Short mmCIF file of C-alpha atoms and ligand atoms in Angstrom, two decimals:
data_model
loop_
_atom_site.label_atom_id
_atom_site.label_comp_id
_atom_site.label_asym_id
_atom_site.label_seq_id
_atom_site.Cartn_x
_atom_site.Cartn_y
_atom_site.Cartn_z
CA UNK A 1 34.48 8.93 4.65
CA UNK A 2 33.94 12.30 6.27
CA UNK A 3 32.06 14.00 3.46
CA UNK A 4 30.18 10.94 2.37
CA UNK A 5 26.46 11.28 1.90
CA UNK A 6 25.75 7.76 3.13
CA UNK A 7 27.24 4.38 3.79
CA UNK A 8 25.84 0.88 4.10
CA UNK A 9 25.72 -1.16 7.29
CA UNK A 10 24.96 -4.84 7.92
CA UNK A 11 21.94 -5.38 10.23
CA UNK A 12 23.59 -8.49 11.63
CA UNK A 13 27.17 -7.43 12.41
CA UNK A 14 27.13 -3.66 11.98
CA UNK A 15 29.96 -3.76 9.46
CA UNK A 16 30.22 -0.48 7.57
CA UNK A 17 30.49 -0.80 3.79
CA UNK A 18 31.13 1.83 1.12
CA UNK A 19 28.55 1.48 -1.66
CA UNK A 20 29.76 -0.15 -4.89
CA UNK A 21 26.29 -1.28 -5.78
CA UNK A 22 26.83 -3.59 -2.80
CA UNK A 23 23.80 -5.70 -1.88
CA UNK A 24 25.24 -8.22 0.59
CA UNK A 25 27.43 -8.19 3.70
CA UNK A 26 31.07 -8.87 2.77
CA UNK A 27 31.20 -11.27 5.73
CA UNK A 28 28.45 -13.33 4.10
CA UNK A 29 25.68 -12.80 6.65
CA UNK A 30 22.10 -13.66 5.75
CA UNK A 31 21.15 -10.10 6.49
CA UNK A 32 19.98 -7.00 4.73
CA UNK A 33 22.31 -4.04 4.47
CA UNK A 34 20.76 -0.74 5.38
CA UNK A 35 21.65 2.80 4.42
CA UNK A 36 22.93 5.23 7.03
CA UNK A 37 22.63 8.83 5.86
CA UNK A 38 24.82 11.56 7.28
CA UNK A 39 21.97 14.05 7.19
CA UNK A 40 19.63 13.23 10.08
CA UNK A 41 17.04 15.95 9.46
CA UNK A 42 15.58 15.44 6.04
CA UNK A 43 14.80 18.32 3.72
CA UNK A 44 11.91 18.37 1.30
CA UNK A 45 13.15 20.05 -1.86
CA UNK A 46 10.87 21.08 -4.71
CA UNK A 47 10.54 20.41 -8.40
CA UNK A 48 12.12 16.95 -8.55
CA UNK A 49 9.25 14.52 -7.89
CA UNK A 50 10.36 11.75 -5.53
CA UNK A 51 13.92 13.13 -5.64
CA UNK A 52 12.68 15.98 -3.47
CA UNK A 53 13.72 13.52 -0.76
CA UNK A 54 17.18 12.88 -2.22
CA UNK A 55 18.75 13.36 1.24
CA UNK A 56 17.55 9.86 2.06
CA UNK A 57 18.04 8.20 -1.32
CA UNK A 58 21.29 6.32 -2.09
CA UNK A 59 22.12 8.39 -5.17
CA UNK A 60 24.22 11.49 -5.81
CA UNK A 61 22.08 13.04 -8.56
CA UNK A 62 18.34 13.31 -9.20
CA UNK A 63 16.68 12.02 -12.34
CA UNK A 64 14.24 14.35 -14.07
CA UNK A 65 10.80 13.11 -13.04
CA UNK A 66 7.52 14.30 -11.63
CA UNK A 67 6.71 10.87 -10.20
CA UNK A 68 5.96 10.94 -6.50
CA UNK A 69 3.42 9.38 -4.17
CA UNK A 70 0.78 11.73 -2.77
CA UNK A 71 -0.90 11.73 0.64
CA UNK A 72 -4.34 13.12 1.35
CA UNK A 73 -6.88 12.92 4.12
CA UNK A 74 -9.78 10.67 3.21
CA UNK A 75 -13.32 11.89 3.68
CA UNK A 76 -15.46 9.26 1.99
CA UNK A 77 -13.80 6.02 3.05
CA UNK A 78 -12.91 7.49 6.44
CA UNK A 79 -16.56 8.36 7.09
CA UNK A 80 -17.75 4.93 5.91
CA UNK A 81 -15.35 3.19 8.29
CA UNK A 82 -15.90 5.65 11.14
CA UNK A 83 -12.24 6.70 11.12
CA UNK A 84 -11.54 10.33 11.97
CA UNK A 85 -7.92 10.41 10.83
CA UNK A 86 -7.58 8.23 7.76
CA UNK A 87 -4.76 9.28 5.43
CA UNK A 88 -4.35 7.70 2.03
CA UNK A 89 -1.01 7.43 0.28
CA UNK A 90 -1.55 6.91 -3.44
CA UNK A 91 1.08 5.70 -5.92
CA UNK A 92 -0.23 5.63 -9.47
CA UNK A 93 -1.86 7.89 -12.02
CA UNK A 94 -4.36 10.41 -10.72
CA UNK A 95 -3.54 13.82 -12.16
CA UNK A 96 -6.45 15.54 -10.39
CA UNK A 97 -4.67 14.79 -7.11
CA UNK A 98 -1.16 15.46 -8.40
CA UNK A 99 -0.14 11.81 -8.92
CA UNK A 100 1.66 11.26 -12.23
CA UNK A 101 3.18 7.78 -12.02
CA UNK A 102 2.49 6.41 -15.47
CA UNK A 103 3.55 2.85 -14.68
CA UNK A 104 0.74 2.96 -12.08
CA UNK A 105 2.38 1.34 -9.03
CA UNK A 106 4.88 2.15 -6.30
CA UNK A 107 7.41 -0.05 -8.11
CA UNK A 108 8.23 3.14 -10.02
CA UNK A 109 9.63 4.54 -6.75
CA UNK A 110 12.01 1.57 -6.71
CA UNK A 111 12.97 1.77 -10.38
CA UNK A 112 14.00 5.43 -10.49
CA UNK A 113 16.68 5.44 -7.76
CA UNK A 114 17.77 1.87 -8.59
CA UNK A 115 18.62 2.77 -12.18
CA UNK A 116 20.40 5.90 -11.00
CA UNK A 117 22.34 4.00 -8.30
CA UNK A 118 23.44 1.40 -10.86
CA UNK A 119 24.67 4.15 -13.15
CA UNK A 120 26.63 5.84 -10.35
CA UNK A 121 27.92 2.86 -8.37
CA UNK A 122 28.16 -0.25 -10.55
CA UNK A 123 30.72 1.04 -13.02
CA UNK A 124 28.10 1.56 -15.70
CA UNK A 125 26.68 -1.95 -15.81
CA UNK A 126 23.22 -2.63 -17.18
CA UNK A 127 20.56 -3.92 -14.78
CA UNK A 128 18.80 -7.25 -15.22
CA UNK A 129 15.33 -7.25 -13.64
CA UNK A 130 13.15 -10.35 -13.37
CA UNK A 131 9.55 -10.05 -12.19
CA UNK A 132 5.96 -11.10 -12.65
CA UNK A 133 5.10 -7.79 -14.23
CA UNK A 134 4.69 -4.61 -12.17
CA UNK A 135 8.38 -4.36 -11.33
CA UNK A 136 9.55 -4.98 -14.88
CA UNK A 137 6.99 -2.50 -16.23
CA UNK A 138 8.23 0.14 -13.80
CA UNK A 139 11.86 -0.37 -14.85
CA UNK A 140 10.87 -0.42 -18.52
CA UNK A 141 8.83 2.76 -18.11
CA UNK A 142 11.71 4.62 -16.46
CA UNK A 143 14.14 3.20 -19.00
CA UNK A 144 12.04 4.38 -21.89
CA UNK A 145 11.56 7.84 -20.35
CA UNK A 146 15.24 8.38 -19.45
CA UNK A 147 17.09 6.27 -22.02
CA UNK A 148 18.82 4.29 -19.24
CA UNK A 149 19.01 0.69 -20.49
CA UNK A 150 17.47 -2.33 -18.77
CA UNK A 151 17.14 -6.05 -19.42
CA UNK A 152 13.71 -7.25 -18.26
CA UNK A 153 12.82 -10.92 -17.83
CA UNK A 154 9.17 -11.92 -17.36
CA UNK A 155 7.11 -15.12 -17.61
CA UNK A 156 5.20 -15.26 -20.87
CA UNK A 157 1.91 -15.07 -18.95
CA UNK A 158 2.92 -11.60 -17.71
CA UNK A 159 3.72 -10.11 -21.11
CA UNK A 160 0.39 -8.25 -21.15
CA UNK A 161 1.67 -6.17 -18.23
CA UNK A 162 4.62 -4.93 -20.28
CA UNK A 163 3.71 -1.60 -21.81
CA UNK A 164 4.82 2.00 -21.61
CA UNK A 165 3.19 5.32 -22.45
CA UNK A 166 6.19 6.17 -24.64
CA UNK A 167 6.78 4.72 -28.08
CA UNK A 168 10.53 4.25 -28.07
CA UNK A 169 11.59 0.90 -26.61
CA UNK A 170 15.21 0.89 -27.83
CA UNK A 171 16.62 0.92 -24.29
CA UNK A 172 14.55 -2.10 -23.16
CA UNK A 173 15.69 -5.66 -23.85
CA UNK A 174 12.63 -7.73 -22.96
CA UNK A 175 12.95 -11.51 -22.59
CA UNK A 176 9.93 -13.73 -22.18
CA UNK A 177 10.34 -17.05 -20.38
CA UNK A 178 8.12 -20.02 -21.04
CA UNK A 179 7.51 -20.73 -17.35
CA UNK A 180 6.43 -19.08 -14.11
CA UNK A 181 7.82 -16.27 -11.95
CA UNK A 182 10.48 -18.51 -10.38
CA UNK A 183 11.67 -19.62 -13.82
CA UNK A 184 12.00 -15.98 -14.89
CA UNK A 185 14.09 -15.26 -11.80
CA UNK A 186 16.36 -18.23 -12.50
CA UNK A 187 16.88 -17.12 -16.10
CA UNK A 188 17.56 -13.56 -14.92
CA UNK A 189 20.27 -14.81 -12.54
CA UNK A 190 22.01 -16.66 -15.37
CA UNK A 191 21.88 -13.73 -17.73
CA UNK A 192 23.20 -11.27 -15.15
CA UNK A 193 26.52 -13.19 -15.19
CA UNK A 194 27.24 -11.99 -18.72
CA UNK A 195 29.69 -9.15 -19.29
CA UNK A 196 28.35 -5.67 -18.74
CA UNK A 197 25.25 -6.83 -16.89
CA UNK A 198 24.40 -6.86 -13.19
CA UNK A 199 21.64 -8.38 -11.05
CA UNK A 200 19.26 -5.77 -9.75
CA UNK A 201 19.16 -7.26 -6.22
CA UNK A 202 15.51 -7.25 -5.08
CA UNK A 203 14.90 -6.64 -1.38
CA UNK A 204 18.67 -6.53 -0.73
CA UNK A 205 19.00 -3.48 -2.93
CA UNK A 206 18.86 -0.39 -0.67
CA UNK A 207 17.78 1.83 -3.56
CA UNK A 208 14.60 -0.19 -3.94
CA UNK A 209 13.78 0.01 -0.24
CA UNK A 210 14.71 3.64 0.28
CA UNK A 211 12.88 4.53 -2.93
CA UNK A 212 9.67 3.05 -1.55
CA UNK A 213 10.40 4.83 1.72
CA UNK A 214 9.41 8.04 -0.05
CA UNK A 215 5.80 6.94 0.62
CA UNK A 216 6.39 7.40 4.35
CA UNK A 217 8.42 10.59 3.87
CA UNK A 218 5.70 12.22 1.81
CA UNK A 219 3.12 11.06 4.36
CA UNK A 220 5.10 12.48 7.29
CA UNK A 221 5.46 15.89 5.62
CA UNK A 222 1.79 15.88 4.75
CA UNK A 223 0.50 14.66 8.16
CA UNK A 224 3.18 16.54 10.16
CA UNK A 225 3.49 13.46 12.35
CA UNK A 226 3.79 9.70 12.18
CA UNK A 227 0.63 7.57 11.95
CA UNK A 228 -0.38 5.11 14.68
CA UNK A 229 -0.94 2.39 12.06
CA UNK A 230 0.36 1.68 8.58
CA UNK A 231 -1.55 -0.70 6.24
CA UNK A 232 -0.18 -2.39 3.10
CA UNK A 233 -0.72 -5.50 0.97
CA UNK A 234 2.49 -7.51 0.54
CA UNK A 235 3.94 -10.11 -1.75
CA UNK A 236 7.58 -9.98 -0.72
CA UNK A 237 7.07 -7.49 2.10
CA UNK A 238 9.82 -5.25 0.75
CA UNK A 239 7.54 -2.22 0.87
CA UNK A 240 6.68 -2.82 4.52
CA UNK A 241 10.33 -3.34 5.46
CA UNK A 242 10.98 0.02 3.77
CA UNK A 243 8.21 1.61 5.81
CA UNK A 244 9.75 0.29 9.04
CA UNK A 245 13.22 1.55 8.15
CA UNK A 246 11.91 4.93 7.04
CA UNK A 247 9.73 5.40 10.13
CA UNK A 248 12.88 4.68 12.16
CA UNK A 249 14.76 7.44 10.33
CA UNK A 250 11.85 9.83 10.81
CA UNK A 251 11.87 9.12 14.55
CA UNK A 252 15.59 9.90 14.48
CA UNK A 253 14.81 13.18 12.71
CA UNK A 254 12.85 14.22 15.78
CA UNK A 255 10.16 16.41 14.19
CA UNK A 256 7.51 13.76 13.56
CA UNK A 257 7.08 12.01 16.90
CA UNK A 258 8.85 9.25 18.77
CA UNK A 259 6.48 6.29 18.52
CA UNK A 260 7.05 3.57 15.92
CA UNK A 261 3.80 2.99 13.99
CA UNK A 262 2.28 -0.49 14.11
CA UNK A 263 2.76 -2.08 10.71
CA UNK A 264 -0.17 -4.13 9.43
CA UNK A 265 0.31 -6.20 6.30
CA UNK A 266 -2.01 -8.40 4.27
CA UNK A 267 -1.80 -11.25 1.78
CA UNK A 268 -4.40 -12.66 -0.59
CA UNK A 269 -5.86 -16.07 0.44
CA UNK A 270 -5.44 -18.87 -0.37
CA UNK A 271 -1.78 -17.98 -1.09
CA UNK A 272 -0.54 -16.34 2.12
CA UNK A 273 2.69 -18.02 3.29
CA UNK A 274 3.74 -15.23 5.62
CA UNK A 275 0.30 -15.00 7.27
CA UNK A 276 0.48 -18.72 7.92
CA UNK A 277 3.99 -18.64 9.40
CA UNK A 278 3.39 -15.50 11.46
CA UNK A 279 0.15 -16.80 12.93
CA UNK A 280 1.93 -20.01 13.91
CA UNK A 281 4.52 -17.87 15.70
CA UNK A 282 7.32 -19.06 13.45
CA UNK A 283 10.28 -17.08 12.14
CA UNK A 284 10.60 -19.51 9.22
CA UNK A 285 8.32 -20.38 6.35
CA UNK A 286 7.84 -24.13 6.02
CA UNK A 287 6.74 -24.96 2.49
CA UNK A 288 4.69 -28.04 3.50
CA UNK A 289 2.69 -26.05 6.01
CA UNK A 290 2.60 -22.50 4.70
CA UNK A 291 2.52 -23.05 0.93
CA UNK A 292 0.45 -26.18 0.38
CA UNK A 293 -0.59 -26.57 -3.26
CA UNK A 294 1.18 -23.34 -4.08
CA UNK A 295 0.66 -23.59 -7.81
CA UNK A 296 -3.12 -23.91 -7.55
CA UNK A 297 -3.33 -21.34 -4.78
CA UNK A 298 -1.43 -18.80 -6.88
CA UNK A 299 -3.77 -19.38 -9.81
CA UNK A 300 -6.75 -18.61 -7.58
CA UNK A 301 -5.75 -15.29 -6.07
CA UNK A 302 -7.21 -12.02 -7.32
CA UNK A 303 -4.04 -10.00 -6.69
CA UNK A 304 -1.54 -12.21 -8.46
CA UNK A 305 1.33 -9.73 -8.07
CA UNK A 306 1.30 -10.85 -4.43
CA UNK A 307 2.38 -14.39 -5.32
CA UNK A 308 6.04 -14.29 -4.20
CA UNK A 309 7.21 -17.78 -3.18
CA UNK A 310 10.46 -16.75 -1.49
CA UNK A 311 9.66 -13.64 0.53
CA UNK A 312 12.43 -12.15 2.74
CA UNK A 313 10.65 -13.29 5.88
CA UNK A 314 13.46 -14.82 7.96
CA UNK A 315 16.43 -12.78 6.77
CA UNK A 316 17.92 -10.43 9.38
CA UNK A 317 16.13 -7.09 9.00
CA UNK A 318 13.32 -8.75 7.04
CA UNK A 319 9.57 -9.18 7.50
CA UNK A 320 9.67 -11.23 10.73
CA UNK A 321 11.97 -8.71 12.41
CA UNK A 322 9.81 -5.86 11.12
CA UNK A 323 6.59 -7.37 12.50
CA UNK A 324 8.23 -8.26 15.82
CA UNK A 325 9.69 -4.86 16.44
CA UNK A 326 6.66 -2.79 15.38
CA UNK A 327 4.11 -4.89 17.27
CA UNK A 328 2.79 -5.64 13.81
CA UNK A 329 -0.15 -7.67 12.55
CA UNK A 330 -1.01 -9.75 9.49
CA UNK A 331 -4.32 -10.48 7.77
CA UNK A 332 -5.29 -13.02 5.16
CA UNK A 333 -7.84 -11.56 2.73
CA UNK A 334 -10.18 -13.57 0.49
CA UNK A 335 -10.90 -12.60 -3.12
CA UNK A 336 -14.46 -11.63 -2.17
CA UNK A 337 -13.28 -9.40 0.66
CA UNK A 338 -10.81 -7.71 -1.68
CA UNK A 339 -13.43 -7.13 -4.38
CA UNK A 340 -15.99 -5.74 -1.91
CA UNK A 341 -13.35 -3.42 -0.47
CA UNK A 342 -12.45 -2.28 -3.97
CA UNK A 343 -16.06 -1.36 -4.74
CA UNK A 344 -16.31 0.65 -1.57
CA UNK A 345 -13.03 2.44 -2.24
CA UNK A 346 -13.79 3.27 -5.86
CA UNK A 347 -17.22 4.57 -4.87
CA UNK A 348 -15.92 6.73 -2.04
CA UNK A 349 -12.58 7.94 -3.37
CA UNK A 350 -13.13 7.90 -7.14
CA UNK A 351 -10.08 6.16 -8.62
CA UNK A 352 -9.59 2.59 -9.90
CA UNK A 353 -7.27 0.27 -7.98
CA UNK A 354 -4.65 -2.37 -8.60
CA UNK A 355 -6.05 -5.61 -7.09
CA UNK A 356 -3.20 -5.60 -4.54
CA UNK A 357 -4.32 -2.22 -3.24
CA UNK A 358 -7.83 -3.63 -2.82
CA UNK A 359 -6.34 -6.28 -0.51
CA UNK A 360 -4.88 -3.50 1.64
CA UNK A 361 -8.25 -1.72 1.83
CA UNK A 362 -9.89 -4.99 2.87
CA UNK A 363 -7.35 -5.46 5.67
CA UNK A 364 -8.17 -2.02 7.04
CA UNK A 365 -11.88 -2.90 7.00
CA UNK A 366 -11.08 -6.10 8.93
CA UNK A 367 -9.02 -4.25 11.51
CA UNK A 368 -11.89 -1.81 12.07
CA UNK A 369 -14.41 -4.65 12.33
CA UNK A 370 -12.37 -6.65 14.83
CA UNK A 371 -11.68 -3.60 16.97
CA UNK A 372 -7.91 -3.50 16.39
CA UNK A 373 -8.03 0.12 15.28
CA UNK A 374 -10.11 2.79 16.98
CA UNK A 375 -12.00 5.79 15.68
CA UNK A 376 -9.38 8.26 16.87
CA UNK A 377 -6.32 6.39 15.58
CA UNK A 378 -4.23 8.00 12.89
CA UNK A 379 -4.08 5.56 9.98
CA UNK A 380 -1.88 5.59 6.89
CA UNK A 381 -3.28 3.35 4.16
CA UNK A 382 -0.78 2.66 1.38
CA UNK A 383 -2.60 2.40 -1.95
CA UNK A 384 0.31 0.86 -3.79
CA UNK A 385 -1.15 0.96 -7.29
CA UNK A 386 -4.03 2.38 -9.28
CA UNK A 387 -5.22 4.74 -11.98
CA UNK A 388 -4.89 2.32 -14.92
CA UNK A 389 -8.31 3.30 -16.25
CA UNK A 390 -7.61 6.95 -15.62
CA UNK A 391 -4.30 6.66 -17.52
CA UNK A 392 -6.01 5.19 -20.59
CA UNK A 393 -8.14 8.34 -20.84
CA UNK A 394 -4.99 10.44 -21.28
CA UNK A 395 -2.37 8.17 -22.83
CA UNK A 396 -1.93 5.49 -25.42
CA UNK A 397 -0.30 2.33 -24.09
CA UNK A 398 2.42 0.78 -26.25
CA UNK A 399 3.04 -2.93 -25.75
CA UNK A 400 6.72 -3.86 -25.43
CA UNK A 401 7.75 -6.61 -27.79
CA UNK A 402 9.90 -9.42 -26.44
CA UNK A 403 13.26 -9.62 -28.23
CA UNK A 404 13.71 -13.24 -27.18
CA UNK A 405 11.71 -16.18 -25.93
CA UNK A 406 13.57 -18.65 -23.74
CA UNK A 407 12.87 -22.05 -22.28
CA UNK A 408 13.55 -22.42 -18.57
CA UNK A 409 16.10 -25.18 -19.07
CA UNK A 410 18.41 -26.25 -16.27
CA UNK A 411 21.40 -25.06 -18.22
CA UNK A 412 20.24 -22.23 -20.31
CA UNK A 413 22.09 -22.04 -23.63
CA UNK A 414 23.84 -18.84 -22.67
CA UNK A 415 25.80 -18.75 -25.93
CA UNK A 416 22.71 -17.96 -27.95
CA UNK A 417 21.62 -15.26 -25.58
CA UNK A 418 25.08 -13.84 -25.27
CA UNK A 419 25.42 -12.69 -28.85
CA UNK A 420 22.27 -10.64 -28.99
CA UNK A 421 22.78 -9.20 -25.55
CA UNK A 422 26.36 -8.29 -26.37
CA UNK A 423 25.11 -6.13 -29.22
CA UNK A 424 22.63 -4.46 -26.90
CA UNK A 425 25.23 -3.86 -24.19
CA UNK A 426 27.71 -2.45 -26.74
CA UNK A 427 25.11 -0.02 -27.94
CA UNK A 428 24.99 1.53 -24.48
CA UNK A 429 28.38 1.09 -22.87
CA UNK A 430 30.61 0.53 -25.90
C1 PLP B 501 4.57 -5.37 -5.76
C2 PLP B 501 3.29 -4.81 -5.28
C3 PLP B 501 2.87 -4.95 -3.95
C4 PLP B 501 3.62 -5.75 -2.95
O1 PLP B 501 4.83 -5.17 -2.65
P1 PLP B 501 5.98 -5.97 -1.93
O2 PLP B 501 6.98 -4.93 -1.65
O3 PLP B 501 6.47 -7.03 -2.87
O4 PLP B 501 5.44 -6.61 -0.74
C5 PLP B 501 1.69 -4.35 -3.57
N1 PLP B 501 0.96 -3.64 -4.45
C6 PLP B 501 1.34 -3.48 -5.74
C7 PLP B 501 0.46 -2.68 -6.65
C8 PLP B 501 2.51 -4.05 -6.20
O5 PLP B 501 2.86 -3.90 -7.48
ZN1 ZN B 502 27.40 -8.76 8.37
#
């Protein structure tokens, strides 16, 4: 293992694992695996988008892309909030600032290295991705741009989120499920058992987390130091776990400071299971207490991509551990607070936002109002998505057509699915 670029390690037991698209501890622990890179001082290369930070991505080769988050120092919003050192990280489409992510959210940072890792480490299997929309669109967008195949499973109500700026959808096998997000996930799990396919892995997939970690890497190179506070809106919390892990690596690097930033995350009320559990001081989510009337609550929220019912809150190395070890905080944000924050942001900064990003802006406003952050503090605000309107000025959006519509039955009739998928798989891996 001497010349290896990285290996995986279980948070719980420390077991070292060579990466074969491995997403769980071989000893069966309910723990995340994390990547340990042999290079401790990260280089910033040039000309490869997010792969400029390939030293800390679990892939051997870069994909051709210009997608990368950007960081800039805010003037307008910073002045409005009385913050002297407000830095904005933006993931989305905003060419005037150098942001070219045409799927418009930071999920693209997950999709790029995940598809590459699957190609390198899974023996050429095809990824199955189930999501409520932004994740599947990101994977579809990268698939269409690179020709790397993907099977995407989304609830029918999320089909409107499935588009790309490219016309060719041959590499995307889109399945629509007549049910909700959880039904889509269940169907995805079934399908991934078929020959030639593999489950993408969600929060357990180190390529997703380290991919999102590029937000913090880009911010550190731009700010030349770590922030005091990091703000983000969360559904699963995967992005904030990534931030914690990446800040830890940057502290290990030595050039960006030694103090772990405080991580502040926000959910959209009335559906905020992690806010409820955290404020009760619990390391577990209790459905009866933290997710009462979940179905109705999810229908009400403005930022419906934040509606994850099974977030990685209690798992070793997950959200609870992250909040505990960064002296973190959580806010619940109402729809009105999110919409007011959005207006302020759009007016001051000049780009349209994903509703989830508006929730993050609102949480920063709350933290200023309640005195948690001070004028002099260095703040990194993660704008996780935006630029949809801006993108439409430059590009035509092509809706992806579902190749199949499935019912979320207990025992999915896999035989029917199998045939069509077999053809698709053969077309790519023979
Ligand atoms: C998915 C998503 C989030 C939440 O990210 P998690 O990692 O699931 O917590 C926030 N903002 C946008 C725009 C997203 O698409
Ligand atoms: Zn273990």
